[in-house]
mmCIF file of C-alpha atoms in Angstrom:
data_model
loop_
_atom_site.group_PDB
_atom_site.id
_atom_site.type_symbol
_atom_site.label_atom_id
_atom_site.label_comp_id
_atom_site.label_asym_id
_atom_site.label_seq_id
_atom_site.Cartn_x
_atom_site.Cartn_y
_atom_site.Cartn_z
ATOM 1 C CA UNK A 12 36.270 -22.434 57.177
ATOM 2 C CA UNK A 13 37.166 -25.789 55.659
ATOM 3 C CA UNK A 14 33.956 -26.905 52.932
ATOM 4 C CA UNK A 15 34.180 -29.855 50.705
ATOM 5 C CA UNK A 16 33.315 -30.165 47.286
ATOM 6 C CA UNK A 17 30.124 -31.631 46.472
ATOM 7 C CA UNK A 18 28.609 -32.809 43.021
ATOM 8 C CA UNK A 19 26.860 -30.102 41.513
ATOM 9 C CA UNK A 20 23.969 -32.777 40.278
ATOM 10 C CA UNK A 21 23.356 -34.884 42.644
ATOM 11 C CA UNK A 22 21.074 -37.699 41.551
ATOM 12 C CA UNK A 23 16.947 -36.964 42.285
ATOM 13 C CA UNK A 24 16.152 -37.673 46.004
ATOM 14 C CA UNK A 25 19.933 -37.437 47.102
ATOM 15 C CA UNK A 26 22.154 -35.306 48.798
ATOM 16 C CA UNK A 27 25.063 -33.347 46.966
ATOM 17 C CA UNK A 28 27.842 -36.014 48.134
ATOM 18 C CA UNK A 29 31.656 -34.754 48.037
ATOM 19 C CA UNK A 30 33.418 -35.307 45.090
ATOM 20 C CA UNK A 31 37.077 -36.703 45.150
ATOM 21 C CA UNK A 32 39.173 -34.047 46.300
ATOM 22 C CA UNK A 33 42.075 -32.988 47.763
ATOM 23 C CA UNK A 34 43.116 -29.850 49.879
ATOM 24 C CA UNK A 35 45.376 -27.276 48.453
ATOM 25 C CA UNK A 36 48.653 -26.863 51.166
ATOM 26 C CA UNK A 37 48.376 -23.171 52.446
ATOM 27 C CA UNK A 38 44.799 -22.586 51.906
ATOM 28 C CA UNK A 39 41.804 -23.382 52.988
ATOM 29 C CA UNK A 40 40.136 -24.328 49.651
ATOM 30 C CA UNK A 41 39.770 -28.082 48.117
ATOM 31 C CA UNK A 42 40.066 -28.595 44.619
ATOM 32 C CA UNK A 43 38.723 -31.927 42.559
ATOM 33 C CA UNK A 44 41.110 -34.763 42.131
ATOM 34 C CA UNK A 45 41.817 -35.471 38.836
ATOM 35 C CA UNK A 46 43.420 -38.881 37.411
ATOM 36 C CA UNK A 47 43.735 -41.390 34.888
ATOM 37 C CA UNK A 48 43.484 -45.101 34.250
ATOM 38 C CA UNK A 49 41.713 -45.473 37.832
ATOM 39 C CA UNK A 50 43.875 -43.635 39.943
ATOM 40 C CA UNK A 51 44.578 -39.860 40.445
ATOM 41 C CA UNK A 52 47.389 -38.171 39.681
ATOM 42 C CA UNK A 53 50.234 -37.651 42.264
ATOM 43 C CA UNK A 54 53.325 -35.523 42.336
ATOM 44 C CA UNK A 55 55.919 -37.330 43.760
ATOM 45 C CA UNK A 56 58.300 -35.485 46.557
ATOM 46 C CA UNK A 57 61.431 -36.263 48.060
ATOM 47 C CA UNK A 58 62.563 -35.981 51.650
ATOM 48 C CA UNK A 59 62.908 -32.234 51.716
ATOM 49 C CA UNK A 60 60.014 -31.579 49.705
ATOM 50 C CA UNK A 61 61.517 -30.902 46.173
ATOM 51 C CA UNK A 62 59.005 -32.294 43.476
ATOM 52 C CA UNK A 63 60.656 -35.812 41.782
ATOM 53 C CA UNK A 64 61.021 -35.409 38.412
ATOM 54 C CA UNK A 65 59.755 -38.857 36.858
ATOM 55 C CA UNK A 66 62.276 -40.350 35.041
ATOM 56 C CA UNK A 67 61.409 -39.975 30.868
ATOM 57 C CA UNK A 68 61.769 -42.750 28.984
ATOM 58 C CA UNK A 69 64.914 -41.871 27.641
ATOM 59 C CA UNK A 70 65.938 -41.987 31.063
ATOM 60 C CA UNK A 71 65.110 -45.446 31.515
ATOM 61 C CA UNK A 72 66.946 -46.417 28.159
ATOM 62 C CA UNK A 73 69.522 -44.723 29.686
ATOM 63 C CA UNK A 74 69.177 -46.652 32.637
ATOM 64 C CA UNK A 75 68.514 -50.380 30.689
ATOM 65 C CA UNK A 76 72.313 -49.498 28.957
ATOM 66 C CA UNK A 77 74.069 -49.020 32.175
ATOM 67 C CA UNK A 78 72.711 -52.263 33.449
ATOM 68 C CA UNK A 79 73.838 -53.925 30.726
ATOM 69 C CA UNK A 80 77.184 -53.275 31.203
ATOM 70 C CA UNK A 81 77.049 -54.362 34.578
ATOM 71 C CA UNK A 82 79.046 -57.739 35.554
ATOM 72 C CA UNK A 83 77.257 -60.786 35.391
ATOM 73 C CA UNK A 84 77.419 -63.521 38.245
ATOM 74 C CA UNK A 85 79.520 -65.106 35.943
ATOM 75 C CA UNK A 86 81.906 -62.394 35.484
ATOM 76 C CA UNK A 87 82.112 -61.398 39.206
ATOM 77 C CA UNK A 88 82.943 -65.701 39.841
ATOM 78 C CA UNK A 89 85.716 -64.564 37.495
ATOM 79 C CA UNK A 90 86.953 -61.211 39.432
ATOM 80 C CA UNK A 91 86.630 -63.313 42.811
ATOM 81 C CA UNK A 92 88.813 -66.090 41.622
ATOM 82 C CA UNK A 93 91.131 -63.793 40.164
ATOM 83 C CA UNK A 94 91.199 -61.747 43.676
ATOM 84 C CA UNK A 95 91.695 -64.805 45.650
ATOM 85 C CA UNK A 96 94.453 -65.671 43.232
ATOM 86 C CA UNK A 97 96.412 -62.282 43.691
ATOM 87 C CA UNK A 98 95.358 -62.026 47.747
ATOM 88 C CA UNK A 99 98.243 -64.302 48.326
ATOM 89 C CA UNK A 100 100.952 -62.661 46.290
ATOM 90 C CA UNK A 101 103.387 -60.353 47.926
ATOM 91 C CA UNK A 102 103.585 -56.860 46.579
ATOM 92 C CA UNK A 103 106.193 -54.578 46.630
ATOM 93 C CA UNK A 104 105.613 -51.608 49.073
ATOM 94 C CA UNK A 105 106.156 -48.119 47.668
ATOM 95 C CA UNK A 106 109.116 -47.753 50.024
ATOM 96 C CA UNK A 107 110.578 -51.200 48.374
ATOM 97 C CA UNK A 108 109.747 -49.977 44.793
ATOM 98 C CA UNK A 109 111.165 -46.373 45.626
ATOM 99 C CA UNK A 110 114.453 -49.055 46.854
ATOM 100 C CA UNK A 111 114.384 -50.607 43.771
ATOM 101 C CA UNK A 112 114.105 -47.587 41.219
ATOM 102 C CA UNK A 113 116.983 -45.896 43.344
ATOM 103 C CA UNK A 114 119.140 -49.525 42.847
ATOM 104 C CA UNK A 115 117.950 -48.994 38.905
ATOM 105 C CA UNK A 116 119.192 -45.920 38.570
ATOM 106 C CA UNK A 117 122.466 -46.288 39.806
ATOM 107 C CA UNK A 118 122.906 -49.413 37.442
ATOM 108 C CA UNK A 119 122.094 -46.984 34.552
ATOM 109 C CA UNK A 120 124.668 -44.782 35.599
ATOM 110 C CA UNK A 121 127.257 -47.574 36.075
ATOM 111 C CA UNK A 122 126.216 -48.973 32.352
ATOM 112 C CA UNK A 123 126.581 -45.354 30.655
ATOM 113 C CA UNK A 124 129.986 -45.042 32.416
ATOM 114 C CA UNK A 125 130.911 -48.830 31.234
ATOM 115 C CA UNK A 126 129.462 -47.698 27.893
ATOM 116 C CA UNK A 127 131.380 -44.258 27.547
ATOM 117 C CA UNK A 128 134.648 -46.208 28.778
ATOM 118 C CA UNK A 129 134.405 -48.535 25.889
ATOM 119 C CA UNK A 130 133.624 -46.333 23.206
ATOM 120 C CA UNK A 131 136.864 -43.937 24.535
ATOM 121 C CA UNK A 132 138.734 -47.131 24.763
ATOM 122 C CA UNK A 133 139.741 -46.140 28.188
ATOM 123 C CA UNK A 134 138.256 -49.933 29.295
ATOM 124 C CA UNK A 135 140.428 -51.686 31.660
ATOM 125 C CA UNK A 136 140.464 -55.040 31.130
ATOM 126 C CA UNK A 137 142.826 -57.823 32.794
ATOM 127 C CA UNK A 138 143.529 -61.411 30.622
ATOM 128 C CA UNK A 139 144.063 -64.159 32.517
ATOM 129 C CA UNK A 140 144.863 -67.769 31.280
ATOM 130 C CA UNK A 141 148.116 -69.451 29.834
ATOM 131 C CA UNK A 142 149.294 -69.232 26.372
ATOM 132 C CA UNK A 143 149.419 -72.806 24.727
ATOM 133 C CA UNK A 144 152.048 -74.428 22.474
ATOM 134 C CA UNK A 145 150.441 -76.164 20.788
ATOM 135 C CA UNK A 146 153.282 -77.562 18.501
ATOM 136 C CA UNK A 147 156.825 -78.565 18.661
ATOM 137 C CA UNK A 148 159.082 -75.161 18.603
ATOM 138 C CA UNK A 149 161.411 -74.852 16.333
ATOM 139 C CA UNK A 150 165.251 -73.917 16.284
ATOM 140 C CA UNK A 151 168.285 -72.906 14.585
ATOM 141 C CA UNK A 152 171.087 -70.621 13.907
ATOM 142 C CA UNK A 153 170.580 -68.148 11.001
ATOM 143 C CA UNK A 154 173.117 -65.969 8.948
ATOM 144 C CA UNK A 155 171.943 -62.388 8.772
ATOM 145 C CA UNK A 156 173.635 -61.160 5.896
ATOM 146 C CA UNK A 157 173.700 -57.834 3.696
ATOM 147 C CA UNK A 158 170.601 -59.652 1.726
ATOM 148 C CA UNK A 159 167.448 -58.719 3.078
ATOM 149 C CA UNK A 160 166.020 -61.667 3.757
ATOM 150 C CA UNK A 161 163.206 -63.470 5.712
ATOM 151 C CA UNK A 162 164.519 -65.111 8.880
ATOM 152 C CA UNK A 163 162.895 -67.761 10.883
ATOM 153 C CA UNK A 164 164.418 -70.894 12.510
ATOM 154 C CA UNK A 165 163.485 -74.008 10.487
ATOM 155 C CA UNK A 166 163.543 -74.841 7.037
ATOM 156 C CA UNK A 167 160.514 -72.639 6.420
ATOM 157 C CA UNK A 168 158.470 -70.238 8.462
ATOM 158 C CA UNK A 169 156.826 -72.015 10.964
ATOM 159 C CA UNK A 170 152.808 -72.751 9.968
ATOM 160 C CA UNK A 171 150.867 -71.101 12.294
ATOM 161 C CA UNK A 172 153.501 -69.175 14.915
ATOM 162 C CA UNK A 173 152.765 -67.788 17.923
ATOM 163 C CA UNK A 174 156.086 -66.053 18.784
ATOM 164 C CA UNK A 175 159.458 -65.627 16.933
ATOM 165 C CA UNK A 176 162.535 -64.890 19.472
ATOM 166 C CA UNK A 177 165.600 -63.766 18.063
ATOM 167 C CA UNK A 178 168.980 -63.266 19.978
ATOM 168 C CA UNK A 179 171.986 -61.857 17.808
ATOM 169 C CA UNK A 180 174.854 -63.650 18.503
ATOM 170 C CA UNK A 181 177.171 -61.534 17.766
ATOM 171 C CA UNK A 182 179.396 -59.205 19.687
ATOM 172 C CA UNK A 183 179.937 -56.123 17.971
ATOM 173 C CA UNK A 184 177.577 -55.922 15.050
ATOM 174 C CA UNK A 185 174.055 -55.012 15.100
ATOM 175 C CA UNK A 186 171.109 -56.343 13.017
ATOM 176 C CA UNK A 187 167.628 -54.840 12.026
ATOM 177 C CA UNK A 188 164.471 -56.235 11.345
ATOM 178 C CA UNK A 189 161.037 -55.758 10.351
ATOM 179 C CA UNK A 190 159.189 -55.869 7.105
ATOM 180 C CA UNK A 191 160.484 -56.610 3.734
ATOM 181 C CA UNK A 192 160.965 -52.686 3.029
ATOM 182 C CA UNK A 193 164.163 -52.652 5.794
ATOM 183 C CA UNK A 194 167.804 -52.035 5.108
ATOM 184 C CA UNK A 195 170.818 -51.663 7.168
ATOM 185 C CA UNK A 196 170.269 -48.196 8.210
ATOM 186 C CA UNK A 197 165.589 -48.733 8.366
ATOM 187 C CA UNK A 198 164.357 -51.200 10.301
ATOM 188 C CA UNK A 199 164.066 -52.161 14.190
ATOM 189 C CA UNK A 200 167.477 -52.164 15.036
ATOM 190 C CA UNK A 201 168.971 -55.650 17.313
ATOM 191 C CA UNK A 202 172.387 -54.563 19.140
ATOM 192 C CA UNK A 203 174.430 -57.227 19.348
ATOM 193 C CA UNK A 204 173.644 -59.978 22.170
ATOM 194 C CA UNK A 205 170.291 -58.466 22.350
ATOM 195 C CA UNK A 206 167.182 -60.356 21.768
ATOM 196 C CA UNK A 207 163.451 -59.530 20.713
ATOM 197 C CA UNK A 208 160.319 -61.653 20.908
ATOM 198 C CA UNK A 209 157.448 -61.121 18.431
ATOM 199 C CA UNK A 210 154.308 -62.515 18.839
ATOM 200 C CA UNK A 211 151.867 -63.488 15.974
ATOM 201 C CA UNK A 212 148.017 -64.563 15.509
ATOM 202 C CA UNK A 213 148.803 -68.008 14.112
ATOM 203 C CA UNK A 214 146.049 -67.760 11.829
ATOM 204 C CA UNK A 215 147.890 -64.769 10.091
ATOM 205 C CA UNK A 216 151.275 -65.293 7.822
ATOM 206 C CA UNK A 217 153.165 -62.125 8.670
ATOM 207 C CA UNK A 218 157.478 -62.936 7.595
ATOM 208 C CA UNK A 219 160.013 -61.084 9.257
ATOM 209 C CA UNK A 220 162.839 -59.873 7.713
ATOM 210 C CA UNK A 221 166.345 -59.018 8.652
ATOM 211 C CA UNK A 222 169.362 -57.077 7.445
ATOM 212 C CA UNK A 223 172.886 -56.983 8.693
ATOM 213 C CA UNK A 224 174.247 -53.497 9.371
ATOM 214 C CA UNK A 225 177.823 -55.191 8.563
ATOM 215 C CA UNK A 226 178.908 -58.099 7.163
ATOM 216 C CA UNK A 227 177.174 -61.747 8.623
ATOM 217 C CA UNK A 228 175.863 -61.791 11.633
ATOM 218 C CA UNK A 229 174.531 -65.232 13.169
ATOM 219 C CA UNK A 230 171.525 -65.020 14.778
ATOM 220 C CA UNK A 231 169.894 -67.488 17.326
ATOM 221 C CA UNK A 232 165.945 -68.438 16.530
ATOM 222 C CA UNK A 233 163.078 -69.772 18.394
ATOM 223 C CA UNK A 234 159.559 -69.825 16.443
ATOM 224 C CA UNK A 235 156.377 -71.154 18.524
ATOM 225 C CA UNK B 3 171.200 -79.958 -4.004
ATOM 226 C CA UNK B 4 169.430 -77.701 -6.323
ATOM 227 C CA UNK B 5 167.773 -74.667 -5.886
ATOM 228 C CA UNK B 6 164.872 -72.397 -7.476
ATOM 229 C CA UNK B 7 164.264 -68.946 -7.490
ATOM 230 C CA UNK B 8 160.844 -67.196 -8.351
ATOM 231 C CA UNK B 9 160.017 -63.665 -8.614
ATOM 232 C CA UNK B 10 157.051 -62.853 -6.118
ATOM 233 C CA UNK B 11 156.940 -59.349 -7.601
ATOM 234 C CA UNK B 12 157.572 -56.004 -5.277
ATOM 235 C CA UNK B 13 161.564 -56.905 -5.604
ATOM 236 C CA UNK B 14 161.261 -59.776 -3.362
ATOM 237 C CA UNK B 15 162.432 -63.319 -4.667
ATOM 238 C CA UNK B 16 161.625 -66.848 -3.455
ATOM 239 C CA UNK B 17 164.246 -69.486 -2.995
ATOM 240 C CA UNK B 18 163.341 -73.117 -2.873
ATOM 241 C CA UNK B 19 165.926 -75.587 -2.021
ATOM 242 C CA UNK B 20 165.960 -79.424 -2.066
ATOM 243 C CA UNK B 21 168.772 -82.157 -0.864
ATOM 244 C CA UNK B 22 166.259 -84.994 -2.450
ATOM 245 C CA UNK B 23 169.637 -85.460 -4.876
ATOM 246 C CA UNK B 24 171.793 -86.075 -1.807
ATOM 247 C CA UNK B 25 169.060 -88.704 -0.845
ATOM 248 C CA UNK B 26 168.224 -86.184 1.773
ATOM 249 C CA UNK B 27 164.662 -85.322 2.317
ATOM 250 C CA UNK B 28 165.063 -81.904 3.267
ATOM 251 C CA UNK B 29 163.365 -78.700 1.418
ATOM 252 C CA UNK B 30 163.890 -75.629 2.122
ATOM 253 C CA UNK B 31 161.845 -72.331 1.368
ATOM 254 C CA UNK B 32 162.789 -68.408 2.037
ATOM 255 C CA UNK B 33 162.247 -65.038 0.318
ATOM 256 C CA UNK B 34 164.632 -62.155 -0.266
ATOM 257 C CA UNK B 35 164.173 -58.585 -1.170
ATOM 258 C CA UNK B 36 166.541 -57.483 -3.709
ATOM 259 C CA UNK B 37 167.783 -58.438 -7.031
ATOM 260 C CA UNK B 38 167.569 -61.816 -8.347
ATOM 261 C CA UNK B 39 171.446 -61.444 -7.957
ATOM 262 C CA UNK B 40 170.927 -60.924 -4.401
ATOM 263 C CA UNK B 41 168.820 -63.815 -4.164
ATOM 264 C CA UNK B 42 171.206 -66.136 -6.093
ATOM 265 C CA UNK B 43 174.039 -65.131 -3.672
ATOM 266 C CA UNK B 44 171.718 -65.692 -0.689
ATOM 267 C CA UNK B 45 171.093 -69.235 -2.260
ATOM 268 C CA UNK B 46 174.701 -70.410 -0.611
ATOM 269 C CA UNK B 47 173.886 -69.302 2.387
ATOM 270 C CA UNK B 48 170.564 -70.469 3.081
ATOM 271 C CA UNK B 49 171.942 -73.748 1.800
ATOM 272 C CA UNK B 50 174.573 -73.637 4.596
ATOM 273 C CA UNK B 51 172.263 -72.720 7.676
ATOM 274 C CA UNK B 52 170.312 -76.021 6.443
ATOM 275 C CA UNK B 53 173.325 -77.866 6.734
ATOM 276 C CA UNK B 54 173.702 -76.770 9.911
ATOM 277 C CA UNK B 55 170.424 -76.825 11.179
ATOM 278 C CA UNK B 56 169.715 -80.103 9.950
ATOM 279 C CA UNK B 57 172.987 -82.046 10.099
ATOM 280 C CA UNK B 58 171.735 -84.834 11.604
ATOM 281 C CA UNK B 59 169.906 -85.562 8.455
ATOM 282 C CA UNK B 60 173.045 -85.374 6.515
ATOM 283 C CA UNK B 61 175.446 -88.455 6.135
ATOM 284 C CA UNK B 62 178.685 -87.641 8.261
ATOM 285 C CA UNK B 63 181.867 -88.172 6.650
ATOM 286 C CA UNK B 64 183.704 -91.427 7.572
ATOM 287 C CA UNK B 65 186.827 -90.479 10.131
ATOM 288 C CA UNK B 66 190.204 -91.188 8.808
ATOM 289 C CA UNK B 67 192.032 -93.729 9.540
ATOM 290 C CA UNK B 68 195.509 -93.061 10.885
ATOM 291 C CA UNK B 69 198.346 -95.518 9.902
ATOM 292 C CA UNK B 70 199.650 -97.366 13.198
ATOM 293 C CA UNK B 71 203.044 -95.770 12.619
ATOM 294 C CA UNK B 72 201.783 -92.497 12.281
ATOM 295 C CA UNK B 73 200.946 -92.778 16.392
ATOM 296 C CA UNK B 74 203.339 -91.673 18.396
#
């Protein structure tokens, strides 16, 4: 049977009246609230009935610093324009991107095979244009003689040649050219009524040389 | 016309020509390998390709004249 607390000293001339109390769960018996600063002590309970544990006052420092870091109107007028800005654009899919890495990779291996040609030298390459003369040519008949000797068509060797041609005229002896080390048996050898054409960097002075394998032989010369 | 030959070292000779005495302004410039023999006796006939060459720049000799009675 449920019985209250009472004071134990009521005042002269009054009843025992109950003191604050509260009843313990499970039982039958009360037990005297206690408290403190005007109000009695609670113990706080969540949904299931699991005591709260208060949060320390660490806790709440802990607490204060995450707010801190938390965006400030300011900051979140910042992310919105910034979203709005970006909501328009249009992004790449993963299907494109997958499209474009494939493309990429293919390029690479097209560049390393470009690369590896030109390092091998195996490069194919194909000139186009028109070579320019870019001066008056120059002509003349030239003895060939047992003398090595430099052979051009002028006066001189033409400044800055592109090309020397040279035709031997004549029609049973043969002729040899090259560089100033030739004789009549070392040399490029020029059978009589052939002809050879030898081009030149103009910017380069390279003189050609030629050696008669018997007796004079006249030669025909074009320099561009 | 006169003629000069230089040594250029490595047995190969220079020959410079000029036809300024003719009153002919025509030089001419070539290199030999060889001997400065063999450059002296190439002198006559890189002289002679000039001539050719550059004829026009030469005075051409006056034709003869033939005596009247001499045509037949």
């Amino acid at each position: 049977m449920d019985r209250l607390i009472r004071e134990a000293n009521p005042p002269t001339g009054q009843l025992a009246s109950p003191v604050p109390q509260y009843k313990r769960p499970g039982s039958t018996d009360y037990e005297a609230v206690e408290g403190q600063h005007g109000a009695p002590f609670a113990t706080l309970k969540d949904a299931s009935g699991n005591v709260v544990s208060p949060a320390t006052e660490d806790k709440l420092e802990q607490v204060r610093q995450l707010l801190a870091g938390v965006a400030t109107e300011n900051k979140l007028e910042q992310a919105r324009t910034l979203l709005d800005a970006i909501s328009t654009k249009d992004f790449a899919t993963q299907t494109t991107l997958a499209a474009v890495l494939a493309k990429l990779e293919q390029l690479e291996t097209e560049i390393q095979a470009v690369k590896a040609n030109q390092v091998s030298g195996d490069q194919k390459v194909t000139l186009s244009g028109t070579k320019v003369v870019e001066s008056a040519p120059v002509t003349g008949i030239k003895t060939v003689t047992s003398t090595v000797a430099e052979v051009f068509a002028g006066s001189s060797r033409k400044a800055n040649r592109s090309k020397l041609v040279i035709r031997n005229l004549h029609q049973a002896v043969a002729i040899r050219i090259g560089g100033s080390g030739i004789t009549d048996t070392i040399g490029q050898s020029l059978e009589p009524g052939a002809s050879v054409e030898i081009d030149f960097s103009p910017s380069t002075t390279v003189p050609i040389y030629a050696v008669s394998t018997a007796g004079n032989v006249s030669v025909e010369v074009l320099e561009v | 016309m006169t003629y000069q030959i230089t040594d250029m070292g490595n047995g190969t000779h220079q020959i410079q020509v000029s036809f300024f005495d003719e009153g002919v302004e025509l030089e001419g410039e070539t290199t030999v390998k060889g001997t400065p023999e063999d450059a002296e006796r190439y002198v006559s006939v890189f002289e002679r390709d000039l001539r050719t060459n550059y004829a026009y720049l030469f005075p051409q000799p006056e034709p003869e004249e033939v005596p009247v009675d001499e045509v037949h």
